[in-house]
PDB file of C-alpha atoms in Angstrom:
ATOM      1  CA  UNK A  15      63.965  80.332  88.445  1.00  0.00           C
ATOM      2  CA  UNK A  16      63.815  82.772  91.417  1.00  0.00           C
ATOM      3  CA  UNK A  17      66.916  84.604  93.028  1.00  0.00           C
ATOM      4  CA  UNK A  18      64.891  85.548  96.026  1.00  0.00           C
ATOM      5  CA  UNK A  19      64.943  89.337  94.730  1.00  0.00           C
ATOM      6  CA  UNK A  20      62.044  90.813  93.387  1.00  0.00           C
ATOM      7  CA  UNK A  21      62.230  92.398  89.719  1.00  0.00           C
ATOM      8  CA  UNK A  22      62.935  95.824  89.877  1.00  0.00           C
ATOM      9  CA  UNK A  23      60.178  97.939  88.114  1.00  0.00           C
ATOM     10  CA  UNK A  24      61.234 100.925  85.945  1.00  0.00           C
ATOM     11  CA  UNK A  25      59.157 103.315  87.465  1.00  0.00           C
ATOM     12  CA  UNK A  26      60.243 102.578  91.141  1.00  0.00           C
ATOM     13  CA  UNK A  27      63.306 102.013  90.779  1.00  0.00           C
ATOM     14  CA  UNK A  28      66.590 104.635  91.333  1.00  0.00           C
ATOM     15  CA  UNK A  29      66.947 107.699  89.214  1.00  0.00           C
ATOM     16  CA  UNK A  30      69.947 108.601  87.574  1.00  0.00           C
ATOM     17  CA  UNK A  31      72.208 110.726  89.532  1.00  0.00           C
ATOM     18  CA  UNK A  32      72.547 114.932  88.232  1.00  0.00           C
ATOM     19  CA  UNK A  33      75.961 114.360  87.615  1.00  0.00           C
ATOM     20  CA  UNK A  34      75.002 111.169  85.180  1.00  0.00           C
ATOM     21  CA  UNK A  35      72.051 112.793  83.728  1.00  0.00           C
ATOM     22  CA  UNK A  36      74.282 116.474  82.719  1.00  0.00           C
ATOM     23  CA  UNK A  37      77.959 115.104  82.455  1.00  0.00           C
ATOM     24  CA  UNK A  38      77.334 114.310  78.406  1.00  0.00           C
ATOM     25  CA  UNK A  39      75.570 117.361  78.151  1.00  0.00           C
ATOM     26  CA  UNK A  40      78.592 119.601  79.763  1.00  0.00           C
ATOM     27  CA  UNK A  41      80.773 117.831  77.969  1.00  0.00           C
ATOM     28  CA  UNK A  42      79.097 118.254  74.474  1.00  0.00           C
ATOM     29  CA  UNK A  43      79.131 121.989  76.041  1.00  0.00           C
ATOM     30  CA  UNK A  44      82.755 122.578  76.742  1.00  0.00           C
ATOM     31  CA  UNK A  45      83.697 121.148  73.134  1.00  0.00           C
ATOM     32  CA  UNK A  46      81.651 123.407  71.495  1.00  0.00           C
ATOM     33  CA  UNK A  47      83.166 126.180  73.260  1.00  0.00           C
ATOM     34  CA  UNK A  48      87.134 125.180  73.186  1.00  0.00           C
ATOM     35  CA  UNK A  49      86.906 125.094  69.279  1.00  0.00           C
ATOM     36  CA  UNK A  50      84.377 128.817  69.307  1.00  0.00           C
ATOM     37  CA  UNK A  51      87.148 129.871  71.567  1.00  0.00           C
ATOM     38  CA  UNK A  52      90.215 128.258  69.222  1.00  0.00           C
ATOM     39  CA  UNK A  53      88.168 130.187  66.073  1.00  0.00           C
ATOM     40  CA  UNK A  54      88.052 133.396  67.979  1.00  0.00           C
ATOM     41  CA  UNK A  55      91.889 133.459  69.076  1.00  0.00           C
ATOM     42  CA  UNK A  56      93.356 132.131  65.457  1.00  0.00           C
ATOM     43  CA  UNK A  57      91.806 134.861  64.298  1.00  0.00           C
ATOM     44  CA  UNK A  58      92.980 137.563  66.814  1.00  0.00           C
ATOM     45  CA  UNK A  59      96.821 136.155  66.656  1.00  0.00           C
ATOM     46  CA  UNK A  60      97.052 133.919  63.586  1.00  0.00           C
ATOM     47  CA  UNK A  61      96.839 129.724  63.224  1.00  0.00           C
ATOM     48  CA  UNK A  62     100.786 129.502  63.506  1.00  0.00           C
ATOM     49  CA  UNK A  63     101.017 131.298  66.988  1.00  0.00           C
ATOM     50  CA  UNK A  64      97.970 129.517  68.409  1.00  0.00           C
ATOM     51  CA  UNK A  65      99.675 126.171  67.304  1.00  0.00           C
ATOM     52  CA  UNK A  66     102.807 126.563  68.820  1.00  0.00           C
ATOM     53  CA  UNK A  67     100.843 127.985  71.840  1.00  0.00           C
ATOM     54  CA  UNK A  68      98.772 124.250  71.584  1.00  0.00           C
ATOM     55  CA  UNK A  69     102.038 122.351  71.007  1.00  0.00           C
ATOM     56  CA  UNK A  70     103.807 123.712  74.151  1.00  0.00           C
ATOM     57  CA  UNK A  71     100.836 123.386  76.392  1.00  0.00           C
ATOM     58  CA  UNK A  72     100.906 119.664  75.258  1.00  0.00           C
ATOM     59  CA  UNK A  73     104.693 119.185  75.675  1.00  0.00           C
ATOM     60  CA  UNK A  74     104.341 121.111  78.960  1.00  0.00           C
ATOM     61  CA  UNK A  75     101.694 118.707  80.081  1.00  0.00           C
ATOM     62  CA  UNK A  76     103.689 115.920  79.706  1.00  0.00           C
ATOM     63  CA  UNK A  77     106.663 117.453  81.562  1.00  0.00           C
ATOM     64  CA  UNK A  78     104.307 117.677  84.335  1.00  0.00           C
ATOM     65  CA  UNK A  79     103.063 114.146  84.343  1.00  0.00           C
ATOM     66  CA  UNK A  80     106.429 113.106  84.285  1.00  0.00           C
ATOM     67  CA  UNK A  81     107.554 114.561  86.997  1.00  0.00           C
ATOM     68  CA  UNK A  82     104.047 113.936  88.827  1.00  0.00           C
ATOM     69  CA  UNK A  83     104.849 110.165  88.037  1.00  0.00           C
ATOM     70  CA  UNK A  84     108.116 110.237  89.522  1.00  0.00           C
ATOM     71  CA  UNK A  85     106.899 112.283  92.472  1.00  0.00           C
ATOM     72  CA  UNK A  86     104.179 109.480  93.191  1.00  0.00           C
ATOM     73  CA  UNK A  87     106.317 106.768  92.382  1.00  0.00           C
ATOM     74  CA  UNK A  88     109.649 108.040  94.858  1.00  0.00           C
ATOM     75  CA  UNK A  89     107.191 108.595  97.804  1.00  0.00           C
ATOM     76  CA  UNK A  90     105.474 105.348  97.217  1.00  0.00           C
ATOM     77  CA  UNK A  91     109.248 103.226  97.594  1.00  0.00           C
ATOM     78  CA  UNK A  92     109.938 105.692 100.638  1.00  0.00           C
ATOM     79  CA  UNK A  93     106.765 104.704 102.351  1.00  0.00           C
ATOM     80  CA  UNK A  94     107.441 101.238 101.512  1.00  0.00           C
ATOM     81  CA  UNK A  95     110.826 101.320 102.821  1.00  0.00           C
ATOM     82  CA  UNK A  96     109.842 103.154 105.951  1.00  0.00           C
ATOM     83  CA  UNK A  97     107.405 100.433 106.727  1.00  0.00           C
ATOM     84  CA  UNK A  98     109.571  97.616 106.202  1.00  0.00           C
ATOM     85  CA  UNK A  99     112.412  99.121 108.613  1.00  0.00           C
ATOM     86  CA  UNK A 100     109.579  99.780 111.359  1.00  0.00           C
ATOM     87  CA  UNK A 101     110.628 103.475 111.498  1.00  0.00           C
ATOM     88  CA  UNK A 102     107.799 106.032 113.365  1.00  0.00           C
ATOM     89  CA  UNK A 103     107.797 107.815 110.275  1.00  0.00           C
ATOM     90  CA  UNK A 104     105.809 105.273 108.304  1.00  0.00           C
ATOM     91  CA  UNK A 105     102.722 106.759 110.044  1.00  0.00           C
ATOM     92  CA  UNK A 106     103.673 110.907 109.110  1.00  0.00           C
ATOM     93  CA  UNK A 107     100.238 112.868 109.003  1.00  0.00           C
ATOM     94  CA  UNK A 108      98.959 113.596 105.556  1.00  0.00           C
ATOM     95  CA  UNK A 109     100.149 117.349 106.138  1.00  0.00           C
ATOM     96  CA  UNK A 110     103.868 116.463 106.497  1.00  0.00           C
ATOM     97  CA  UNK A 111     104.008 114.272 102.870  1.00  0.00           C
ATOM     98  CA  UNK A 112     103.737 115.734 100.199  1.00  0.00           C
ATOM     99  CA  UNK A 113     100.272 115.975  98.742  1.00  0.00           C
ATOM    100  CA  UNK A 114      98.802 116.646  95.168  1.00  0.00           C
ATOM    101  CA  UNK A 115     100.097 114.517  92.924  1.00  0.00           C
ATOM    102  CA  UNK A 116      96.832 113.222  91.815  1.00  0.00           C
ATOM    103  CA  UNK A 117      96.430 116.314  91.138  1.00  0.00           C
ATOM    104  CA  UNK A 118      99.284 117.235  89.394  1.00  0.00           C
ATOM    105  CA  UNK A 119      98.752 114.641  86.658  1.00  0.00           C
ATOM    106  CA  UNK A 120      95.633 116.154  86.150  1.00  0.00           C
ATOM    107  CA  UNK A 121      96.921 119.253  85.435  1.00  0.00           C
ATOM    108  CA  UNK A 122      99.459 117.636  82.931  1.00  0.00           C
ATOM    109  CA  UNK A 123      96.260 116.234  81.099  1.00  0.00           C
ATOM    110  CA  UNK A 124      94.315 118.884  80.502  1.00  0.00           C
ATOM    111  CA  UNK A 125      97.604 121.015  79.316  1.00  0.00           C
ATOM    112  CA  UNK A 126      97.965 118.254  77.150  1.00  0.00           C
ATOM    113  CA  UNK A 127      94.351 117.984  75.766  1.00  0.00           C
ATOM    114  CA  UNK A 128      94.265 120.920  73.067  1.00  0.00           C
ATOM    115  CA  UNK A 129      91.796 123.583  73.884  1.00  0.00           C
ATOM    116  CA  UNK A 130      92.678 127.029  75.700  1.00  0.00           C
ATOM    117  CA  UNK A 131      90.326 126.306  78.496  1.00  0.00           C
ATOM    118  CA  UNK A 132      91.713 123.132  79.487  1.00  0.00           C
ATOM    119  CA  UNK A 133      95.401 124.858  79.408  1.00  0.00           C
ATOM    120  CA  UNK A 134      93.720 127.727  81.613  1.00  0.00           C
ATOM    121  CA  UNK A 135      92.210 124.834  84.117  1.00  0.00           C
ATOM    122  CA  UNK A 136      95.847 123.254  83.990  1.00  0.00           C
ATOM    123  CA  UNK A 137      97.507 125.788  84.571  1.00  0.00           C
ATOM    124  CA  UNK A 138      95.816 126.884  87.645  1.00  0.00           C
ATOM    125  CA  UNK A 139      96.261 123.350  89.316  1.00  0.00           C
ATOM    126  CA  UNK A 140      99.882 124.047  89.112  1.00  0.00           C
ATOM    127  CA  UNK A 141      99.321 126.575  91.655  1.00  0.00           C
ATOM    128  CA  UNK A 142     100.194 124.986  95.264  1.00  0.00           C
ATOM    129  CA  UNK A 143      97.799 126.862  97.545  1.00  0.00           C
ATOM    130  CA  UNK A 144      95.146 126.028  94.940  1.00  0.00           C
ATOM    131  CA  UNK A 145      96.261 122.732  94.461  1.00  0.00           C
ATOM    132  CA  UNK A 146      96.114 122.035  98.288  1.00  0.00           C
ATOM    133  CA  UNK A 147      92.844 123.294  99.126  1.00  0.00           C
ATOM    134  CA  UNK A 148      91.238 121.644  96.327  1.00  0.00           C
ATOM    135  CA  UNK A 149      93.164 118.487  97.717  1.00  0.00           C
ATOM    136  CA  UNK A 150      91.632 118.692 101.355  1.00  0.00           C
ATOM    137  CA  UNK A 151      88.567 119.835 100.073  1.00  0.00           C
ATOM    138  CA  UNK A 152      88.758 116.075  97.976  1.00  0.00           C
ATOM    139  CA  UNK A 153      89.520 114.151 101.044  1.00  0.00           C
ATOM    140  CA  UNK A 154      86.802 115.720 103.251  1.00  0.00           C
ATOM    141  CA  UNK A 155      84.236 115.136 100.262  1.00  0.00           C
ATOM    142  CA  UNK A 156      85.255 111.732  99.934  1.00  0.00           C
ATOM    143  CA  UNK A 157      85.442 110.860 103.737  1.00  0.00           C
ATOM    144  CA  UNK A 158      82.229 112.192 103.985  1.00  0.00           C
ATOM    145  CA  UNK A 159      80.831 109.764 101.391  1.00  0.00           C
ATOM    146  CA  UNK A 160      82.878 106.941 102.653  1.00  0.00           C
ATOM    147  CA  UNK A 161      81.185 107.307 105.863  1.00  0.00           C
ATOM    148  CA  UNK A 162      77.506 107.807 104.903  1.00  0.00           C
ATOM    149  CA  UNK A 163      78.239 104.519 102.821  1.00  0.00           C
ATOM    150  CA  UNK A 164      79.851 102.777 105.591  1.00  0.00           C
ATOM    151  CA  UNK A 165      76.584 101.694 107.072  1.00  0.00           C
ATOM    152  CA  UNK A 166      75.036 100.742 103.862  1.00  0.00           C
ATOM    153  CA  UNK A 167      74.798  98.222 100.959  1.00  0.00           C
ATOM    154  CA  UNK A 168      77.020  94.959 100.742  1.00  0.00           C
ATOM    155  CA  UNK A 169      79.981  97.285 101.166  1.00  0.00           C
ATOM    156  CA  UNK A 170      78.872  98.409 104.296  1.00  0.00           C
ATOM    157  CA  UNK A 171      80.310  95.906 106.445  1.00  0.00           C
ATOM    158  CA  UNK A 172      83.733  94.899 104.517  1.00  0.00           C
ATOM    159  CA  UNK A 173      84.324  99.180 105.206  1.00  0.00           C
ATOM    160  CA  UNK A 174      83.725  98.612 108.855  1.00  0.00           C
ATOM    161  CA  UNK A 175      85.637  95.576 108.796  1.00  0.00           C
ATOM    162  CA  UNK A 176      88.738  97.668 106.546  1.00  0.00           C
ATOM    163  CA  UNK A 177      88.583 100.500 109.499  1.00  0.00           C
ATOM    164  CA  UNK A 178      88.352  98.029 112.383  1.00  0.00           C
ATOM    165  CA  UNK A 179      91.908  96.466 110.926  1.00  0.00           C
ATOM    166  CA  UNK A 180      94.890  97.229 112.601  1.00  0.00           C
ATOM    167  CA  UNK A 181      98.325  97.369 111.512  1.00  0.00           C
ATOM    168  CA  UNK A 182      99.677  95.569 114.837  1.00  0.00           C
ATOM    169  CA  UNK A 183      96.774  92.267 115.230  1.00  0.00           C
ATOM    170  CA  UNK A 184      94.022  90.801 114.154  1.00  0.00           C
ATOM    171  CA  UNK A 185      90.806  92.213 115.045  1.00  0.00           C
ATOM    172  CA  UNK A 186      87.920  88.956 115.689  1.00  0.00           C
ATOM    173  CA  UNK A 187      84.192  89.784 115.930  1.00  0.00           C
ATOM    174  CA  UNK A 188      82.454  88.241 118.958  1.00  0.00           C
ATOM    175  CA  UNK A 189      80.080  88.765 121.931  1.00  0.00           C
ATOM    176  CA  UNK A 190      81.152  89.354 125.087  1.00  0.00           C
ATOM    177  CA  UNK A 191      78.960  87.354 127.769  1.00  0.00           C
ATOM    178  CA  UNK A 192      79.361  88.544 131.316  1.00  0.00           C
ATOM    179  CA  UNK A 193      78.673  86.005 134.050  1.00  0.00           C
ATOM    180  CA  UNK A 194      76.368  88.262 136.049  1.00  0.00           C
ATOM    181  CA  UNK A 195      74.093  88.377 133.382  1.00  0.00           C
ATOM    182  CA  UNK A 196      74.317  84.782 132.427  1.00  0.00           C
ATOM    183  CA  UNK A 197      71.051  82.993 133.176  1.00  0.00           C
ATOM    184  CA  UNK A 198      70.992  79.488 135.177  1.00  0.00           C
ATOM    185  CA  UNK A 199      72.493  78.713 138.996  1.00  0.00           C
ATOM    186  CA  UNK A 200      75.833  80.657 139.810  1.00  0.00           C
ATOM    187  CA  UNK A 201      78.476  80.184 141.490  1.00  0.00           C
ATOM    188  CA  UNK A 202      80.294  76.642 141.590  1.00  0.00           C
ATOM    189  CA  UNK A 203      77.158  74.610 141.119  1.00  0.00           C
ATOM    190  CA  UNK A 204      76.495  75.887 137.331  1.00  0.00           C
ATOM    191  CA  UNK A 205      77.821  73.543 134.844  1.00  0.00           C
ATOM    192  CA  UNK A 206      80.766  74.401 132.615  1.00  0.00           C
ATOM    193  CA  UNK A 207      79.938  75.379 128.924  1.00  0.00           C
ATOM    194  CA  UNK A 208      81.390  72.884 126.430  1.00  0.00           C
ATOM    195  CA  UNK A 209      83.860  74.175 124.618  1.00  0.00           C
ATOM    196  CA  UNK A 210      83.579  75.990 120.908  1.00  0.00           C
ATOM    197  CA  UNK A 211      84.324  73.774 117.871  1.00  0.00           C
ATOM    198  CA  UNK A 212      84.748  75.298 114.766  1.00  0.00           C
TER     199      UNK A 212
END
């Protein structure tokens, strides 16, 4: 049975991205070094203090998920709300709401995963100025991917379709046929097109 797509030969066919190829390898990396580094500072400070210092990063990280949560979940009913009342607000630019919380749970995770580099990483995504840039530097990144996407694949066109899409109507595909460049008689004496039937 054919599908009408040819098979797809091994050695033609798409490599693996850098990121797939040395994410398990980083990984396998940063493990090794969280427990070197968890060896190194038991012994400098002693295994009680560095597990109360690995208790309260994880009962900080869930504080901040928490409130993360709530954060997300609060502006998600106001923008709800706003929309349903019709108020101007509904369409605030990104810079006026508040931003991060993406981030902010992410920070709450990797308090909460044991393993002083994780807490360090944390801990310097609860810092707002970092926080934001690292957020705008996301969007742009991902904009910029959305859009050199948007023209291909089978997603290509249900993207274009998602941007064309207004809030206020309905957006229909068509051509435009201009009687000037019509072919045929003009004027009166041309015949009237039959109507479209779906």
């Amino acid at each position: 049975m054919t599908t009408g797509t040819p098979p797809r030969n091994p050695s033609t066919g798409a490599r693996r991205s850098p990121l797939r190829r040395y994410l398990p390898l980083a990984v396998a990396a940063w493990m090794v070094l969280e427990i070197w580094l968890l060896t190194v500072v038991a012994g400098a400070i002693g295994g009680f203090t560095l597990g109360i210092l690995l208790v309260a990063g994880i009962v900080a990280g869930s504080v901040v998920m928490k409130s993360a949560g709530r954060r997300a979940f609060k502006n998600l009913t106001e923008t709800l709300q706003r929309q349903q009342s019709g108020s101007p607000e509904a369409s605030k630019p990104p810079e006026q709401r508040s931003q991060g919380n993406g981030l902010l749970m992410l920070a709450g995770l990797l308090l909460m995963i044991p393993g002083l580099i994780s807490d360090a990483l944390g801990l310097l995504l609860l810092v707002p100025p970092l926080r934001t840039a690292l957020s705008r530097y996301t969007e742009r990144k991902v904009e910029r991917k959305m859009g050199a996407a948007a023209g291909q694949g089978p997603f290509g066109d249900a993207f274009q379709q998602a941007r064309m899409r207004q809030s206020g109507g309905t957006v229909i595909q068509g051509e435009v046929i201009r009687d000037d460049e019509r072919p045929g008689p003009r004027g009166d004496d041309a015949d009237p097109r039959p109507p479209l039937t779906p």
